[in-house]
Coordinates of C-alpha atoms and ligand atoms in Angstrom, one line a residue:
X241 CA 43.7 -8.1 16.9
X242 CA 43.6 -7.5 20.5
X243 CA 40.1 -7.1 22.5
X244 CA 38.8 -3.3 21.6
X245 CA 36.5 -1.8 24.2
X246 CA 33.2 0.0 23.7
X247 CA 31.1 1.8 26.0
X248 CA 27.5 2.3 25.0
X249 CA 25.7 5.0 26.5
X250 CA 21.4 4.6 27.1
X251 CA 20.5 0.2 27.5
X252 CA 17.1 0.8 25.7
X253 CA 16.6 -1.3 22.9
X254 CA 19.1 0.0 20.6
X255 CA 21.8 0.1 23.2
X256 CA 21.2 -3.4 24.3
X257 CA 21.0 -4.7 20.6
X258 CA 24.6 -3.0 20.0
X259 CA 25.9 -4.8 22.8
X260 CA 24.7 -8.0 22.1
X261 CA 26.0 -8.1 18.2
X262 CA 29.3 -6.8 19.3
X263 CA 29.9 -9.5 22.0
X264 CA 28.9 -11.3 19.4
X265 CA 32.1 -9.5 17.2
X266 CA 34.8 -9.9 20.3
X267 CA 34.5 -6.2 22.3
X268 CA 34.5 -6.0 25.2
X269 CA 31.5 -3.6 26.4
X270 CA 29.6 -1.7 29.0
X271 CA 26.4 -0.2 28.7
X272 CA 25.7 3.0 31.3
X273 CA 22.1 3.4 31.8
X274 CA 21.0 6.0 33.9
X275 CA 17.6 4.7 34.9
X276 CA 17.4 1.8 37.7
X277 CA 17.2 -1.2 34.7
X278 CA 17.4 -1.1 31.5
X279 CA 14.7 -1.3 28.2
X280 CA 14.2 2.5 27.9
X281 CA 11.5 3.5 26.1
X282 CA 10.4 -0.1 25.6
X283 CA 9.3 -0.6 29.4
X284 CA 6.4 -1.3 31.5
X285 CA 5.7 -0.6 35.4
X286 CA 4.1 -2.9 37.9
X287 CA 1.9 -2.2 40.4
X288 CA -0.1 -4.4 43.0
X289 CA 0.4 -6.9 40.8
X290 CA -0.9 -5.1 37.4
X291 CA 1.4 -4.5 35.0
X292 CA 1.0 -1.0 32.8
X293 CA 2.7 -1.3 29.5
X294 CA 4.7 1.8 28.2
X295 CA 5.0 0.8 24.6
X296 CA 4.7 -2.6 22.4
X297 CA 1.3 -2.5 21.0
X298 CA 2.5 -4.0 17.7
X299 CA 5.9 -5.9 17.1
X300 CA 7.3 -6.1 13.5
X301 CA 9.3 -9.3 12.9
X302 CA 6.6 -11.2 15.0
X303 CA 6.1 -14.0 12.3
X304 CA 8.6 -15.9 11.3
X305 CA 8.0 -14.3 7.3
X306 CA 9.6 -11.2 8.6
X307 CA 12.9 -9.7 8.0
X308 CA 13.3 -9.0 12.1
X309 CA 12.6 -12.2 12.7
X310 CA 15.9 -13.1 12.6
X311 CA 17.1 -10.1 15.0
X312 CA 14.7 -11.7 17.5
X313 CA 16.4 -14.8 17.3
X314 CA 20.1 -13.1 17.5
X315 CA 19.1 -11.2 20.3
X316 CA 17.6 -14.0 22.4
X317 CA 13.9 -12.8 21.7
X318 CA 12.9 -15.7 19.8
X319 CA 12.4 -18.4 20.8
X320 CA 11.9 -17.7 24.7
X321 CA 9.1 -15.0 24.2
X322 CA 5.9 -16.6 22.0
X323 CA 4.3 -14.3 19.7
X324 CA 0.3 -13.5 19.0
X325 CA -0.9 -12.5 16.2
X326 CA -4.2 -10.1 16.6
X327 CA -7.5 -10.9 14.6
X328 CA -8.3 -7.0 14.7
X329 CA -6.2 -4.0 14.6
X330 CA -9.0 -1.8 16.1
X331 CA -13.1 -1.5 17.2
X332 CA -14.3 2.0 16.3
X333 CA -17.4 1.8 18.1
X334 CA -20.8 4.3 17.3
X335 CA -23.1 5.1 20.1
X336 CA -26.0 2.8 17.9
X337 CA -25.1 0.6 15.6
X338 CA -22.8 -2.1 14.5
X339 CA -18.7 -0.4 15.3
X340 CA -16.2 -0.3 12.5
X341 CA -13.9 -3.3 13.1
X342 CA -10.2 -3.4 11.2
X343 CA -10.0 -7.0 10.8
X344 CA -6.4 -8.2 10.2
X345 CA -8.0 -10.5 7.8
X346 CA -8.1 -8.6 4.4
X347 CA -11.0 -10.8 3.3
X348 CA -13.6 -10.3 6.1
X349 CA -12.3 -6.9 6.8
X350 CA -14.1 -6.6 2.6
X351 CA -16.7 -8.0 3.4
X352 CA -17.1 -6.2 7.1
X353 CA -16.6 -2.9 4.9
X354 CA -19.0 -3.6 2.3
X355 CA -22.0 -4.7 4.7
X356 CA -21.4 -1.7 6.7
X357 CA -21.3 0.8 3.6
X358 CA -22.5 -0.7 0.4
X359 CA -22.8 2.3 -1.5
X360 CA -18.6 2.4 -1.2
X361 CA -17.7 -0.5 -3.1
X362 CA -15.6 1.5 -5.4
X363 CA -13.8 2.9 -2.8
X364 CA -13.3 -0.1 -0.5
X365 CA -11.9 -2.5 -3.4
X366 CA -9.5 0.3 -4.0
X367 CA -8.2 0.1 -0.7
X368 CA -8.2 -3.4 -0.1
X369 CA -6.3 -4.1 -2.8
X370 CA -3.7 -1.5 -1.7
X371 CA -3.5 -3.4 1.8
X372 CA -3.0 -7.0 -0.1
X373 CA -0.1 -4.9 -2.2
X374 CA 1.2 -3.7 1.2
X375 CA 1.3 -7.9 2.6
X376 CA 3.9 -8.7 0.0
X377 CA 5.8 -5.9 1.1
X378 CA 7.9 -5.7 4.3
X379 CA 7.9 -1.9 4.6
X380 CA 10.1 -1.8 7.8
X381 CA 11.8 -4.4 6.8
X382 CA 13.3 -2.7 3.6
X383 CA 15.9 -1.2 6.9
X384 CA 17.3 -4.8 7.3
X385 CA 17.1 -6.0 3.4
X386 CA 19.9 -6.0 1.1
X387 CA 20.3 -4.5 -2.3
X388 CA 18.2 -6.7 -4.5
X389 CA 15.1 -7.1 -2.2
X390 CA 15.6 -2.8 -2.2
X391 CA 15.6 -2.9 -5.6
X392 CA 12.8 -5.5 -6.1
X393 CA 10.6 -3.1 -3.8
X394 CA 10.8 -0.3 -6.0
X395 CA 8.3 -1.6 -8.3
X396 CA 5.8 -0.5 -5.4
X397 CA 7.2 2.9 -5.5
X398 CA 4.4 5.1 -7.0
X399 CA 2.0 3.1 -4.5
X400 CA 4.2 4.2 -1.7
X401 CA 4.7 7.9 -2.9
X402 CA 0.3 8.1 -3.5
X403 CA -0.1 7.0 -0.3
X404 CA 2.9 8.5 2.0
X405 CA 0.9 11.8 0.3
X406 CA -2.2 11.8 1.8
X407 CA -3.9 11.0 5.5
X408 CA -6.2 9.0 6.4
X409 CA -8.8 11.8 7.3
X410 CA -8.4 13.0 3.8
X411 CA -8.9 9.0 2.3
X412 CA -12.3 9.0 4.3
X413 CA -13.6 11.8 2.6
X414 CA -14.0 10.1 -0.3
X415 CA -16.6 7.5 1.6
X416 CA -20.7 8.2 1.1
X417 CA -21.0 6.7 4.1
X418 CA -21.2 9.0 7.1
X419 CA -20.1 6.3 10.0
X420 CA -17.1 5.5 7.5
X421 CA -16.3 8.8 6.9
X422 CA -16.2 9.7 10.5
X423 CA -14.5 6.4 12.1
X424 CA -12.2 5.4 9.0
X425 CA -9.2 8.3 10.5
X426 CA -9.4 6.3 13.5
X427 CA -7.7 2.9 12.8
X428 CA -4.6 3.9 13.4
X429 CA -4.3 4.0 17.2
X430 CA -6.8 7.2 17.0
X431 CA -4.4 9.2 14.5
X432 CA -6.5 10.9 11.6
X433 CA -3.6 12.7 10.1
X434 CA -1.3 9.6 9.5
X435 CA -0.4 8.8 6.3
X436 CA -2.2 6.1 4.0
X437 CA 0.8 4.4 3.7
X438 CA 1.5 3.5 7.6
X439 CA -2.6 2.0 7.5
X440 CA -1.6 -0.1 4.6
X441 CA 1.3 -1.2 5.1
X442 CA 0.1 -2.2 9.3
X443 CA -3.7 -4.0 7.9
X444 CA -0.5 -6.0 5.0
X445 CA 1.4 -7.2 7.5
X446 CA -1.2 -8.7 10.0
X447 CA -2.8 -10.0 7.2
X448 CA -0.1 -12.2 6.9
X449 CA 0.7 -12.4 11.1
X450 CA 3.1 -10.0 11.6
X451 CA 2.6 -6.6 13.9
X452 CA 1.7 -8.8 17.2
X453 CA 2.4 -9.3 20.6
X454 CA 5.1 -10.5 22.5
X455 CA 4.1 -12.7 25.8
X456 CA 4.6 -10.7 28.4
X457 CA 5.1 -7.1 27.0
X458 CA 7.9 -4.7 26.7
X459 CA 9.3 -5.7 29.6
X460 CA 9.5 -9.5 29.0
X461 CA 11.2 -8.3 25.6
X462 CA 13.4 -5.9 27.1
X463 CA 14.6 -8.6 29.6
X464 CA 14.9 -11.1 27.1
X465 CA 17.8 -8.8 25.0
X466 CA 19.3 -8.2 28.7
X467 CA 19.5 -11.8 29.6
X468 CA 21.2 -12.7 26.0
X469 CA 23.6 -9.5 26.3
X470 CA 24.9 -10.7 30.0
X471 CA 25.2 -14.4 28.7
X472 CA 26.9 -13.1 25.6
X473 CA 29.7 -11.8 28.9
X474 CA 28.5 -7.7 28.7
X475 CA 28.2 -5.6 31.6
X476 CA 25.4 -3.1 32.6
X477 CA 25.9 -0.5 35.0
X478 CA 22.9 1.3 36.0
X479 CA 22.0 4.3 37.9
X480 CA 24.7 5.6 36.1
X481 CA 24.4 8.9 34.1
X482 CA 27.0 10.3 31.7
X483 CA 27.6 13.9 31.5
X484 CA 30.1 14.4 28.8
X485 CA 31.5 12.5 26.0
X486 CA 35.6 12.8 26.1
X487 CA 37.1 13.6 22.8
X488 CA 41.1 14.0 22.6
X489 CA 41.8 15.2 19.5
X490 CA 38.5 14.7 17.2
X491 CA 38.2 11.1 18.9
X492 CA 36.0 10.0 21.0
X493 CA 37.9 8.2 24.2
X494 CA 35.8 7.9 26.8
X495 CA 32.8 9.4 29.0
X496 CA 32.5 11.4 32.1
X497 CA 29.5 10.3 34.4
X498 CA 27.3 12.3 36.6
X499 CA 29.5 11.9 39.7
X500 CA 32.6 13.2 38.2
X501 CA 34.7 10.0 37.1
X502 CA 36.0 9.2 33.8
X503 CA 35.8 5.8 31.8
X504 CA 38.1 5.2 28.8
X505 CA 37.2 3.1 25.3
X506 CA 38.3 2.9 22.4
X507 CA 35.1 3.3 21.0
X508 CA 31.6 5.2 22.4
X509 CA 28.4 4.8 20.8
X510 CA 25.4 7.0 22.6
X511 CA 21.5 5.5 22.5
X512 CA 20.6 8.1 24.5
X513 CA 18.6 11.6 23.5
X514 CA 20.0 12.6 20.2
X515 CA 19.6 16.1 21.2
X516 CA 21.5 15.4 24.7
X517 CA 24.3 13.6 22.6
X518 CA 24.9 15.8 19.7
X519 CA 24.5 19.0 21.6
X520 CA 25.2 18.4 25.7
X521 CA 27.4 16.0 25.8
X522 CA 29.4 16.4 22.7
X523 CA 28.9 20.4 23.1
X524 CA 27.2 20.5 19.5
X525 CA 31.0 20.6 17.7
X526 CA 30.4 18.1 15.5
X527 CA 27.1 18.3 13.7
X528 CA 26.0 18.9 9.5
X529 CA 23.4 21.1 8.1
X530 CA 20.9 18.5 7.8
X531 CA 21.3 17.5 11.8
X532 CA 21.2 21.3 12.5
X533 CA 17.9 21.3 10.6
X534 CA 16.5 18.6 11.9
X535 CA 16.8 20.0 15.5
X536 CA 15.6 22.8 15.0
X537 CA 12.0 22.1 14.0
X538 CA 11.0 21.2 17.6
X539 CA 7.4 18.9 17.2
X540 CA 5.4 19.8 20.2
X541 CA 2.8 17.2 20.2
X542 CA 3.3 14.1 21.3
X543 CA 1.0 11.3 20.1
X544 CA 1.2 8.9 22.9
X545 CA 2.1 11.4 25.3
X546 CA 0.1 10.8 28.6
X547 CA -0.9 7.2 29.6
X548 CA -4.0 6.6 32.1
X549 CA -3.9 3.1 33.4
X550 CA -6.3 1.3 36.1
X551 CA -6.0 -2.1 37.3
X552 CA -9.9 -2.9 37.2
X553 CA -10.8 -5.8 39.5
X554 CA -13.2 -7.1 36.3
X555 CA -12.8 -9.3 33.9
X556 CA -12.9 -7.6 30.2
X557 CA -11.5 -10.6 28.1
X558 CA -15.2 -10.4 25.9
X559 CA -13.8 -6.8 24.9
X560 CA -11.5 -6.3 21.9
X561 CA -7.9 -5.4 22.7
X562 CA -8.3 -1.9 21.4
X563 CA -11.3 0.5 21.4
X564 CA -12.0 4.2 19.6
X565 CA -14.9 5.0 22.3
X566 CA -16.6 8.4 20.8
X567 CA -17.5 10.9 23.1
X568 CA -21.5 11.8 23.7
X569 CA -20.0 15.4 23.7
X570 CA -16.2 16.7 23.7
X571 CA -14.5 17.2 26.9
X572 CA -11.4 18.9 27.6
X573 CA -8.5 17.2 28.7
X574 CA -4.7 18.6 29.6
X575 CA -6.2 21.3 27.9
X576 CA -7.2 19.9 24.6
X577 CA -10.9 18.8 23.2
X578 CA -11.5 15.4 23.2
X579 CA -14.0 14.0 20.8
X580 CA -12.9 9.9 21.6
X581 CA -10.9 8.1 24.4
X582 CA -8.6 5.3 22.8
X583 CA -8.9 2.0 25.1
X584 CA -7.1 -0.4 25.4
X585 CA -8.0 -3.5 28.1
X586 CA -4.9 -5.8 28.2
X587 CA -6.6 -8.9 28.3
X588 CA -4.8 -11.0 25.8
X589 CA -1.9 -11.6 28.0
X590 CA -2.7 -13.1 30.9
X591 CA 0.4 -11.9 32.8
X592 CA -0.7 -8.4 32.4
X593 CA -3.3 -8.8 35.4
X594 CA -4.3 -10.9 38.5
X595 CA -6.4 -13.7 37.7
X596 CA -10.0 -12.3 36.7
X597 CA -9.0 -8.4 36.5
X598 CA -7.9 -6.1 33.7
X599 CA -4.9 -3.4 33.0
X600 CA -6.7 -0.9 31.4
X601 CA -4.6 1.9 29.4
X602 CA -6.6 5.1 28.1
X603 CA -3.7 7.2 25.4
X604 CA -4.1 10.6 24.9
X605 CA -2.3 12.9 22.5
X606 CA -0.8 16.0 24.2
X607 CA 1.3 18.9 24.3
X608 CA 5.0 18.9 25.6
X609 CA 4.8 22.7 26.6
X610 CA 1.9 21.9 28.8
X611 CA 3.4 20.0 30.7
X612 CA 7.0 21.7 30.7
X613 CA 4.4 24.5 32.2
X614 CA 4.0 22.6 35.4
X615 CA 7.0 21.3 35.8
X616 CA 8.3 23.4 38.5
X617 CA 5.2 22.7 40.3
X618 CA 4.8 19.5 42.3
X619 CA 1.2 20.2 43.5
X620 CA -0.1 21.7 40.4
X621 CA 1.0 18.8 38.6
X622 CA 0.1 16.0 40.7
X623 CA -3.0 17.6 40.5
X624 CA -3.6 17.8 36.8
X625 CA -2.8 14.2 36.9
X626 CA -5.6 13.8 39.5
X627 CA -7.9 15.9 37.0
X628 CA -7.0 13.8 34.1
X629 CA -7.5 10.0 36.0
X630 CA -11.1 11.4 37.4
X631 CA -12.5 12.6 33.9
X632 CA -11.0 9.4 32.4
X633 CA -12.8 7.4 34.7
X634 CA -15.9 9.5 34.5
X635 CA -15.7 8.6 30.5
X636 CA -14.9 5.7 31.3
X637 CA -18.3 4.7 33.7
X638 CA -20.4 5.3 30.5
X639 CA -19.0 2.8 28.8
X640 CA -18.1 0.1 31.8
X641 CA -21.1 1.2 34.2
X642 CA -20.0 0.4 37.5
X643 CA -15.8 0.7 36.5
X644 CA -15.4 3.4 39.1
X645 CA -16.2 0.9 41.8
X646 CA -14.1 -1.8 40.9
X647 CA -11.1 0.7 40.1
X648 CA -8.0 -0.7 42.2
X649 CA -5.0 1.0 40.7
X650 CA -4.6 4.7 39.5
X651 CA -1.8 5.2 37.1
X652 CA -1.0 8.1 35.3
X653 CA 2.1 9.0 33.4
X654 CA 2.6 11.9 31.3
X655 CA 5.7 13.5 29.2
X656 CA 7.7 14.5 32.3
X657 CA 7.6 10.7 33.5
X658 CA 9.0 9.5 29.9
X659 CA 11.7 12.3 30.0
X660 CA 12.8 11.8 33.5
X661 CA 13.1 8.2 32.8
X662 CA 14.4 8.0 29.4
X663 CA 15.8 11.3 28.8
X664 CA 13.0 11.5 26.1
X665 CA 11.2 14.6 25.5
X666 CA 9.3 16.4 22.5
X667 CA 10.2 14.8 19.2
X668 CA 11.4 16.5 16.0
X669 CA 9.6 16.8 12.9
X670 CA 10.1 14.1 9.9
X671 CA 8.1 13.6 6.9
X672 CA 6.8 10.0 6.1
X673 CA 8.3 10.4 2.5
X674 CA 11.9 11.1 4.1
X675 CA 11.0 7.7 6.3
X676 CA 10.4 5.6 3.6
X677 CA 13.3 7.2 1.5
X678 CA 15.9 6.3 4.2
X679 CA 14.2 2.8 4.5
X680 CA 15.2 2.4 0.6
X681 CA 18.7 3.8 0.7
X682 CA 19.7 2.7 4.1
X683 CA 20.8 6.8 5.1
X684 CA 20.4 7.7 8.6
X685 CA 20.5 11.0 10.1
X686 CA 23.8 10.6 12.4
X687 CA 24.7 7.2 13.2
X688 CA 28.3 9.4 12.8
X689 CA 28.7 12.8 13.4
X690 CA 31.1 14.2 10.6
X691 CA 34.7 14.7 11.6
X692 CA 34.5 13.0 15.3
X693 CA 36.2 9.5 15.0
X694 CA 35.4 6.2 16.9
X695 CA 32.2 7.2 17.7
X696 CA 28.5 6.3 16.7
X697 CA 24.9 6.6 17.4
X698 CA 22.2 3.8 17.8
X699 CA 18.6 4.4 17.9
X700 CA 15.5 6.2 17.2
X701 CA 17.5 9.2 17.1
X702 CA 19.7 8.7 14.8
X703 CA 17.8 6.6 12.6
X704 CA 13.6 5.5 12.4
X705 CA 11.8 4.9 15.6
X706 CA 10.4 1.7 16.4
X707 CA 11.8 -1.3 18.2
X708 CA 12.8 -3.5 15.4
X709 CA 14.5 -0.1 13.4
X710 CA 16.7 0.1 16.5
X711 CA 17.4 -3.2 17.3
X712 CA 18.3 -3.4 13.6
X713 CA 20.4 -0.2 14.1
X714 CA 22.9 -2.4 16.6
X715 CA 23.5 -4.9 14.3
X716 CA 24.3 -2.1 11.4
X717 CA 26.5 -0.7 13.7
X718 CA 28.7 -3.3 14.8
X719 CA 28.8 -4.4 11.1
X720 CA 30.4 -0.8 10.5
X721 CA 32.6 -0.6 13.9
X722 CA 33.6 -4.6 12.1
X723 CA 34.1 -3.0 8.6
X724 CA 36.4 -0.3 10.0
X725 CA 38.2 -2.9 12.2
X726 CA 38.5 -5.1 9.3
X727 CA 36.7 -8.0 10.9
X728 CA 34.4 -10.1 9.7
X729 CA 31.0 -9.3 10.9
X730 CA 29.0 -12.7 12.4
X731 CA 25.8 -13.1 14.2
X732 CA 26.6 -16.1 15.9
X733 CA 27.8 -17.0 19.3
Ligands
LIG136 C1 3.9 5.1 23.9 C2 4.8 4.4 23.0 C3 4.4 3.3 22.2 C4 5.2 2.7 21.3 N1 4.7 1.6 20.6 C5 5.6 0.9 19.9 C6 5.2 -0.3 19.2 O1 4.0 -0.7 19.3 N2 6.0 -0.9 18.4 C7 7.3 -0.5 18.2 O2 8.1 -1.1 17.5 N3 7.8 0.6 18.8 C8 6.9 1.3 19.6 N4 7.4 2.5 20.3 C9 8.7 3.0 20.0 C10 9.8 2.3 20.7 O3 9.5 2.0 22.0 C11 11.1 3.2 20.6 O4 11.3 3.6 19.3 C12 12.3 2.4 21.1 O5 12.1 1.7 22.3 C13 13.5 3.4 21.2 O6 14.6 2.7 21.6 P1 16.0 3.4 21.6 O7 17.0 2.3 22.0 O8 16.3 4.1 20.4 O9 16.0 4.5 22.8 P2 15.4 4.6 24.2 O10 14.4 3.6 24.5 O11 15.1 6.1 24.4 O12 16.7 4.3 25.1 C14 17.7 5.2 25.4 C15 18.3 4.8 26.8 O13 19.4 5.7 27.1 C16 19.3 6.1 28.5 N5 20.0 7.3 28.6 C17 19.6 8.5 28.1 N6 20.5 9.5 28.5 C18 21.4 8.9 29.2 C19 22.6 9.4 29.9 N7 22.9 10.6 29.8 N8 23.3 8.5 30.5 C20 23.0 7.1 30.6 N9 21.9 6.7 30.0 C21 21.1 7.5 29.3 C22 17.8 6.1 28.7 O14 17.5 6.0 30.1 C23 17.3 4.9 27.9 O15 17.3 3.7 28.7 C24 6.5 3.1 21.2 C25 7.0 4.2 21.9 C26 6.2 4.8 22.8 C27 6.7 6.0 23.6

């Protein structure tokens, strides 16, 4: 069969991963990527010589017992980036007395548990032996598995359903103890109303080494995938936005870019902004109740939605990677109560920082609308930034007395930065029980649209976020672009 042609709009991970696998196949492919490189959402920004990392905090497929594992190793990941595992998830610290620390070891998190809060037993053993269920489980990596390792997981159904079911605020409630009751909802990255399930299944899998680090960060890993895609002979053009995807006849041909030319294919696949794709560029013609749905149900919070980073000149390698610092009393922030600040010093990679100094990220929840509020205003929202980094900082002092002074970097981005540069805004709303449905029957949302041919979607919006659900996402689409083609899929070069 002669060479078939795809263009791929969006070179985050997804994108990039669809490339790869289908050089892999014999296309020929571009990816157009509107921002300056590529990586997307999986990026980080450098500045006087700190690095600020805008999303890996925990890598499935990081061990070598994962399914991803061998995505890494398609995509050029593995073996040129070395993985860490973590010893702790999370330090939830008290202003006196000993924190709460989520050891990834199952055994002396127990025992950690049952010193802190003896009169819990009951309820500790219960949930440790729910995490040890959750290690012989890959939960994510039920998206990669075939039929009998689905069907096999499906004796840990009703553990999956009684914990996808309730949060882990409402689990703490059933502790005596007051300092477990209060810092349990925050082992999660500082999110009380996540489901049991995501705790479980997270404390499982670093039990066993999985959910680490890549060296380097999300750029090293996003420059890993580029690297293998150019060698594999694809082209990325960036700085180049697509407006409109051509359709002749209920095909998709081509794509029209920003500055008014037109590139043919005989295939298109978008990573970009489902909601850009389905609706801008495809003028919202081809879509199915359940996608109509789905969009409408607009989620305006945003979990990880404004990112303060300093680059301290101090060295904080005797602190744990990732602190739940309470509050003496709330302060508002971006117009929200804040009881905690969730820290994290990025000192267990050493390229994150000059020698002897620190990247220090503080994440805080937010609201999209806010900040849509002041986007017509450049001085009212470089202001509120301003606002934010000071009372950050001021938290911040308590904890680190004399921080302020050694402060040589101010960073702050917020949900306009991750929409300007990824075309990412507010989310949509998804219940965890339709997650871990489609991770047992393989469904996805739109990785076609009904009754447009030759073209596909790749990534967290048309299937589950995370970066090893849409790195997976490439290689399940060039198996089906194969399938149609009637070629055999392969995964070597
Ligand atoms: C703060 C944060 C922390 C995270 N932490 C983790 C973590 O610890 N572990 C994990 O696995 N995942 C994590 N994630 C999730 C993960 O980063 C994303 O799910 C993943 O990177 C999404 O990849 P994607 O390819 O689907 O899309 P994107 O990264 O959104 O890529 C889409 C690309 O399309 C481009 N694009 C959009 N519109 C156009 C257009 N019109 N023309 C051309 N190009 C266009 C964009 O610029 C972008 O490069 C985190 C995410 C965030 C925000």
């Amino acid at each position: 069969m002669a060479e078939r042609s795809i263009l791929i709009i969006g070179a985050g991970i997804g994108g990039l991963s669809t490339g790869c696998y289908a050089q892999l196949n014999g296309y020929r492919t571009t990816i157009l990527e509107m921002h300056a490189r590529p990586g997307g959402l999986c990026t980080a920004w450098n500045r006087s010589g700190y690095v600020f990392d805008g999303s890996i905090h925990n890598l499935a497929g990081s061990t070598p017992q994962s399914a991803f594992h061998d995505i890494w190793r398609d995509l050029g990941v593995v073996p040129a980036i070395p993985m860490q595992a973590f010893d702790e998830l999370v330090r939830v610290e008290r202003a006196d007395g000993e924190p709460l620390t989520a050891y990834t070891n199952l055994d002396r998190l127990e025992q950690h548990l049952k010193q802190l809060a003896p009169a819990d037993t009951v309820v500790i053993d219960e949930f440790i032996s729910a995490a040890r269920a959750f290690s012989n489980l890959d939960l994510l990596g039920l998206a990669v598995a075939g039929p009998l390792a689905r069907i096999r997981a499906l004796r840990m159904l009703p553990l999956m359903l009684k914990y996808s079911r309730i949060t882990l605020e409402q689990f703490a409630q059933r502790f005596k103890d007051p300092f477990l009751r209060r810092a349990f909802p925050s082992l999660i990255y500082d999110w009380p109303q996540t489901p049991m399930i995501m705790l479980l299944s997270f404390l499982g899998r670093s039990h066993i080494g999985d959910l680490g680090w890549p060296a380097g960060g999300s750029n090293a890993f996003a420059h890993a995938i580029e690297r293998r895609y150019r060698e594999l002979g694809g082209t990325i053009r960036c700085q180049t936005r697509v407006e409109s995807i051509i359709v002749d006849g209920d095909t998709a041909v081509g794509v029209r870019l920003a500055d008014g030319s037109e590139l043919r294919a005989d295939i298109v696949v978008s990573n970009a902004n489902g909601h850009a794709t389905i609706f801008d560029m495809l003028g919202g013609r081809y879509t199915s109740a359940a996608i109509r749905r789905y969009y409408d149900t607009p989620q305006d919070r945003i979990e990880m939605g404004i990112h303060v980073s300093l680059g301290v000149a101090r060295d904080l390698s005797a602190e744990p990677h990732a602190i739940v610092l309470p509050l003496d009393r709330p302060v508002t922030i971006a117009g929200e109560e804040r009881q905690r600040l969730y820290v994290e010093p990025f000192c267990f990679d050493a390229s994150m920082a000059p020698g002897g100094k620190t990247a220090l990220k503080v994440m805080l929840a937010t609201s999209f609308k806010y900040w849509s509020a002041l986007q017509d205003s450049r001085d009212r929202y470089q202001a509120e930034k301003h606002r934010i980094a000071e009372q950050v900082i001021d938290l911040l002092e308590k904890r680190f007395p004399g921080l302020r002074q050694q402060i040589e970097v101010i960073d702050v981005a917020t949900p306009l930065t991750t929409l300007q540069i990824t075309g990412n805004g507010h989310g949509y709303h998804a219940p965890v029980t339709a997650m871990v449905r489609a991770l047992f029957t393989g469904r996805r949302l739109s990785q076609t649209l009904p009754g447009l041919h030759q073209f596909y979607m790749v990534g967290q919006w048309a299937g589950i976020s995370g970066i090893p659900m849409v790195a997976a996402m490439g290689r399940d689409v060039v198996r089906a672009i194969c399938r149609a083609d009637r070629r055999t899929f392969s995964t070597r070069s």
